[in-house]
Amino acid sequence: MELFGFDVRWTLPERLLSIEDYRRAARRRLPAMVWNYIDGGADDLVTLRDNRSAFDRWSLVPGVLKGIEDHDTAATVAGIPLALPVLLAPTGASGMAHWRTDLLAAAVAERMGTRYVVSTASSWSLEEIAEAAREAHLFQLYPRAGTVTSSLMRRAWSAGYRTMMVTVDVPVKGSREGERRTGMRGNGLPPILTPRTALNFARHPRWTYDVVRHQRFGGYNFVEQTGIAAAVESLHIQERELMQSTLNWDDVAWMRDQWKGALYLKGILNPEDAEQAVRLGFDGVVVSNHGGRQLDFAPASLDALPDVAAAVGGKAEVLLDGGVRRGSDVVKALALGASAVMIGRPYLYGVAVSGAAGVRHVLEILREEIVRTLTLMGVASVGDLDRSSVTPRHHEF
Ligand code: FNR
């Protein structure tokens, strides 16, 4: 309706324009403990914050009048052609954001021309996710020398997963005080129910109805049945079996030997570790500090990226995750040596706000922002980005 020259409506048509908009909307929709579980970080949140601010320290180098019509966002990870250089990172217990997160994330990822990385601590079993999907997704392994690991690797292979990421930055769980203060246990699930947390659930009836009814908290790779008892049992198995500080390079060399598909190490920040991964025949490394959830004061992923990429020297693929919230962040990571990035929290915000549509919109926002950034920079394709596409930002912080 038009009135005095205005386009009059009840609400603005588009309120969710950025990943940050989804973040704020997700915060309103989730009980405090779940919000803190998803959005929180280790100790004083220094690394969590640095993951974001590291992107602010780089400027993009624009070029004008290039006469480019189409801008190409295609990339390849582990031989898989992707329409978008953005994978969905593994997030355990993602069923807390939306009870069907694993299935929706895999379905949306493949529709958008990318892939989902299924966590060892997923809320649906790796077989259930593979059966529901049309494409082969990636599997993330929490390593342990022993039977749980070899059985997970066998199961992942027979369910059709061909690319595996071994996460090596969790020898012990980081301390995320925010989530512990609001009802998550320091050593895993299930959440603690107190009158206060119950009241908080009651204030979020839609979340409570869906998530509590379906009990898809996490850990379904270890138990057959669902429900609270299964969740408890599986998480006790995880606690016992999944984090092992005695793990060493021999253990991952054994995994390299056993796994016939592409193999990545996730959680690499030190160039020497990257060199060792290359020597052992890994296909790639993921520069990551686990989204600032493990070692506080670990360097920001983007800060660690150039040296790791130099150490790898093109002999393996380099991916990055941590703090990617804008298309320009993706462009900067690719310019500094990554061949693709992964996002963790952003798709959890999306799924918490509006299920599959939310995940899809988050990826669409990033795609549009990448294309717009390339266009404004005068760069035809993400493959053309290199160190000359960025420059340190001269700015007082
Ligand atoms: C994670 N991450 C993670 N990583 C992993 O290898 N296995 C896992 O099970 C989990 N679980 C998990 C849960 C939640 C709630 C979050 C937020 C993260 C880390 C994840 O894969 C990725 O490294 C970070 O999330 C990337 O940072 P951003 O994009 O969240 O800033």
Coordinates of N, CA and C in Angstrom, one line a residue, residues 180-271:
R180 N 29.0 -23.7 31.3 CA 29.0 -24.5 32.5 C 28.1 -23.7 33.5
R181 N 28.2 -22.4 33.5 CA 27.4 -21.5 34.4 C 26.0 -21.6 34.1
T182 N 25.6 -22.0 32.8 CA 24.2 -21.9 32.5 C 23.6 -23.3 32.4
G183 N 24.4 -24.4 32.7 CA 23.7 -25.7 32.8 C 24.3 -26.8 32.0
M184 N 25.4 -26.6 31.2 CA 26.1 -27.7 30.6 C 27.1 -28.2 31.6
R185 N 27.3 -29.5 31.5 CA 28.4 -30.1 32.4 C 29.8 -29.8 31.8
G186 N 30.7 -29.7 32.6 CA 32.1 -29.4 32.1 C 32.6 -30.6 31.3
N187 N 32.1 -31.8 31.6 CA 32.6 -33.0 30.9 C 31.7 -33.5 29.9
G188 N 30.7 -32.7 29.4 CA 29.9 -33.2 28.3 C 28.4 -33.2 28.7
L189 N 27.6 -33.9 27.9 CA 26.2 -34.0 28.1 C 25.9 -35.1 29.1
P190 N 24.6 -35.2 29.6 CA 23.5 -34.4 29.3 C 23.5 -33.1 30.1
P191 N 22.7 -32.1 29.6 CA 22.6 -30.9 30.4 C 22.0 -31.1 31.8
I192 N 22.4 -30.2 32.7 CA 21.9 -30.3 34.0 C 20.5 -29.6 34.1
L193 N 19.6 -30.2 34.8 CA 18.3 -29.6 35.0 C 18.1 -29.1 36.4
T194 N 18.0 -27.8 36.6 CA 17.7 -27.2 37.9 C 16.4 -26.4 37.7
P195 N 15.8 -26.0 38.8 CA 14.7 -25.1 38.7 C 15.0 -23.9 37.7
R196 N 16.2 -23.4 37.8 CA 16.5 -22.2 37.0 C 16.6 -22.6 35.5
T197 N 17.3 -23.7 35.2 CA 17.4 -24.1 33.8 C 16.0 -24.5 33.2
A198 N 15.2 -25.2 34.1 CA 13.9 -25.6 33.7 C 13.0 -24.3 33.3
L199 N 13.2 -23.3 34.1 CA 12.5 -22.1 33.9 C 12.9 -21.4 32.6
N200 N 14.2 -21.5 32.3 CA 14.7 -21.0 31.1 C 14.2 -21.8 29.9
F201 N 14.1 -23.1 30.0 CA 13.5 -23.9 29.0 C 12.0 -23.5 28.8
A202 N 11.3 -23.3 29.9 CA 9.9 -22.9 29.8 C 9.7 -21.6 29.0
R203 N 10.7 -20.7 29.1 CA 10.6 -19.5 28.4 C 10.9 -19.6 26.9
H204 N 11.3 -20.8 26.5 CA 11.6 -21.1 25.1 C 10.8 -22.4 24.7
P205 N 9.4 -22.3 24.8 CA 8.6 -23.5 24.6 C 8.8 -24.2 23.3
R206 N 9.0 -23.4 22.2 CA 9.1 -24.1 20.9 C 10.4 -24.9 20.9
W207 N 11.5 -24.4 21.3 CA 12.7 -25.1 21.4 C 12.5 -26.4 22.3
T208 N 11.9 -26.1 23.4 CA 11.8 -27.2 24.4 C 10.9 -28.3 23.8
Y209 N 9.9 -28.0 23.2 CA 9.0 -29.0 22.6 C 9.7 -29.8 21.6
D210 N 10.4 -29.2 20.7 CA 11.1 -29.9 19.6 C 12.3 -30.7 20.1
V211 N 13.2 -30.0 20.8 CA 14.5 -30.6 21.1 C 14.4 -31.6 22.2
V212 N 13.7 -31.3 23.3 CA 13.6 -32.2 24.4 C 12.8 -33.4 24.0
R213 N 11.7 -33.2 23.2 CA 10.9 -34.4 22.8 C 11.7 -35.4 22.0
H214 N 12.6 -34.9 21.1 CA 13.3 -35.8 20.2 C 14.6 -36.3 20.8
Q215 N 15.1 -35.6 21.9 CA 16.3 -36.1 22.6 C 17.5 -36.3 21.6
R216 N 17.7 -35.5 20.6 CA 18.8 -35.6 19.7 C 19.9 -34.8 20.2
F217 N 20.4 -35.1 21.4 CA 21.4 -34.2 22.0 C 22.8 -34.4 21.3
G218 N 23.2 -35.7 21.3 CA 24.5 -35.9 20.6 C 25.0 -37.3 20.9
G219 N 26.0 -37.8 20.2 CA 26.6 -39.0 20.5 C 25.9 -40.2 19.8
Y220 N 25.1 -40.1 18.8 CA 24.4 -41.2 18.2 C 25.2 -42.1 17.4
N221 N 26.5 -41.9 17.3 CA 27.4 -42.8 16.6 C 27.7 -44.0 17.5
F222 N 27.3 -44.0 18.8 CA 27.7 -45.0 19.7 C 26.6 -45.8 20.2
V223 N 25.4 -45.5 20.0 CA 24.2 -46.3 20.5 C 23.2 -46.5 19.5
E224 N 22.5 -47.6 19.6 CA 21.5 -47.9 18.6 C 20.2 -47.1 18.8
Q225 N 19.7 -47.0 20.1 CA 18.5 -46.4 20.3 C 18.6 -44.9 20.5
T226 N 17.5 -44.2 20.5 CA 17.5 -42.8 20.8 C 17.0 -42.6 22.2
G227 N 16.8 -41.3 22.6 CA 16.2 -41.1 23.9 C 17.3 -40.7 24.9
I228 N 16.8 -40.3 26.1 CA 17.7 -39.7 27.1 C 18.7 -40.7 27.6
A229 N 18.3 -42.0 27.8 CA 19.2 -43.0 28.3 C 20.3 -43.3 27.3
A230 N 19.9 -43.3 26.0 CA 20.9 -43.5 25.0 C 21.9 -42.3 25.0
A231 N 21.4 -41.1 25.1 CA 22.3 -39.9 25.1 C 23.3 -40.0 26.2
V232 N 22.8 -40.4 27.4 CA 23.7 -40.5 28.6 C 24.7 -41.5 28.3
E233 N 24.3 -42.7 27.9 CA 25.2 -43.8 27.6 C 26.3 -43.4 26.6
S234 N 25.8 -42.9 25.5 CA 26.8 -42.6 24.4 C 27.8 -41.5 24.9
L235 N 27.3 -40.5 25.6 CA 28.2 -39.5 26.0 C 29.2 -40.0 27.1
H236 N 28.8 -40.9 27.8 CA 29.8 -41.5 28.8 C 30.8 -42.2 28.0
I237 N 30.4 -42.9 26.9 CA 31.4 -43.6 26.0 C 32.3 -42.5 25.4
Q238 N 31.7 -41.4 25.0 CA 32.6 -40.4 24.3 C 33.6 -39.9 25.3
E239 N 33.1 -39.6 26.5 CA 34.0 -39.0 27.5 C 35.2 -39.9 27.8
R240 N 34.9 -41.2 27.9 CA 35.9 -42.2 28.2 C 36.9 -42.4 27.0
E241 N 36.2 -42.4 25.8 CA 37.0 -42.9 24.7 C 37.6 -41.8 23.7
L242 N 36.9 -40.7 23.7 CA 37.3 -39.8 22.6 C 38.4 -38.8 22.9
M243 N 38.6 -38.4 24.1 CA 39.7 -37.5 24.3 C 40.9 -38.2 24.9
Q244 N 42.0 -38.1 24.3 CA 43.1 -38.9 24.8 C 44.4 -38.1 24.6
S245 N 44.9 -37.6 25.7 CA 46.1 -36.7 25.6 C 47.3 -37.5 25.2
T246 N 47.3 -38.8 25.3 CA 48.5 -39.6 24.9 C 48.7 -39.8 23.4
L247 N 47.7 -39.4 22.7 CA 47.8 -39.6 21.2 C 49.0 -38.9 20.6
N248 N 49.6 -39.6 19.7 CA 50.8 -39.0 19.1 C 50.8 -39.2 17.6
W249 N 51.9 -38.8 16.9 CA 52.0 -38.9 15.5 C 51.9 -40.3 14.9
D250 N 52.4 -41.3 15.7 CA 52.3 -42.7 15.3 C 50.8 -43.1 15.1
D251 N 50.0 -42.6 16.0 CA 48.6 -42.9 15.9 C 47.9 -42.4 14.6
V252 N 48.3 -41.2 14.3 CA 47.7 -40.6 13.1 C 48.3 -41.2 11.8
A253 N 49.6 -41.6 12.0 CA 50.2 -42.3 10.8 C 49.5 -43.6 10.6
W254 N 49.1 -44.3 11.7 CA 48.4 -45.5 11.5 C 47.0 -45.2 10.8
M255 N 46.4 -44.1 11.2 CA 45.1 -43.8 10.5 C 45.4 -43.5 9.0
R256 N 46.4 -42.8 8.7 CA 46.8 -42.6 7.3 C 46.9 -43.9 6.5
D257 N 47.5 -44.8 7.2 CA 47.8 -46.1 6.6 C 46.5 -46.9 6.3
Q258 N 45.5 -46.7 7.3 CA 44.3 -47.5 7.2 C 43.3 -46.9 6.3
W259 N 43.2 -45.5 6.2 CA 42.1 -44.8 5.5 C 42.5 -44.7 4.0
K260 N 41.7 -45.2 3.2 CA 42.1 -45.2 1.7 C 41.7 -44.0 1.0
G261 N 40.8 -43.2 1.6 CA 40.4 -42.0 1.0 C 41.2 -40.8 1.4
A262 N 40.7 -39.6 1.1 CA 41.4 -38.4 1.4 C 41.4 -38.1 2.9
L263 N 42.5 -37.7 3.5 CA 42.6 -37.5 4.9 C 43.2 -36.2 5.3
Y264 N 42.5 -35.5 6.2 CA 42.9 -34.1 6.6 C 43.2 -34.2 8.1
L265 N 44.1 -33.3 8.6 CA 44.2 -33.1 10.0 C 43.6 -31.7 10.3
K266 N 42.7 -31.7 11.3 CA 42.0 -30.5 11.7 C 42.4 -30.0 13.0
G267 N 42.8 -28.7 13.1 CA 43.3 -28.2 14.3 C 44.8 -27.9 14.3
I268 N 45.3 -27.5 13.1 CA 46.7 -27.2 12.9 C 46.9 -25.7 12.9
L269 N 47.9 -25.2 13.7 CA 48.2 -23.8 13.8 C 49.7 -23.6 13.7
N270 N 50.4 -24.6 13.9 CA 51.9 -24.5 13.9 C 52.5 -25.1 12.6
P271 N 53.3 -24.3 11.9 CA 53.8 -24.7 10.6 C 54.6 -26.0 10.7

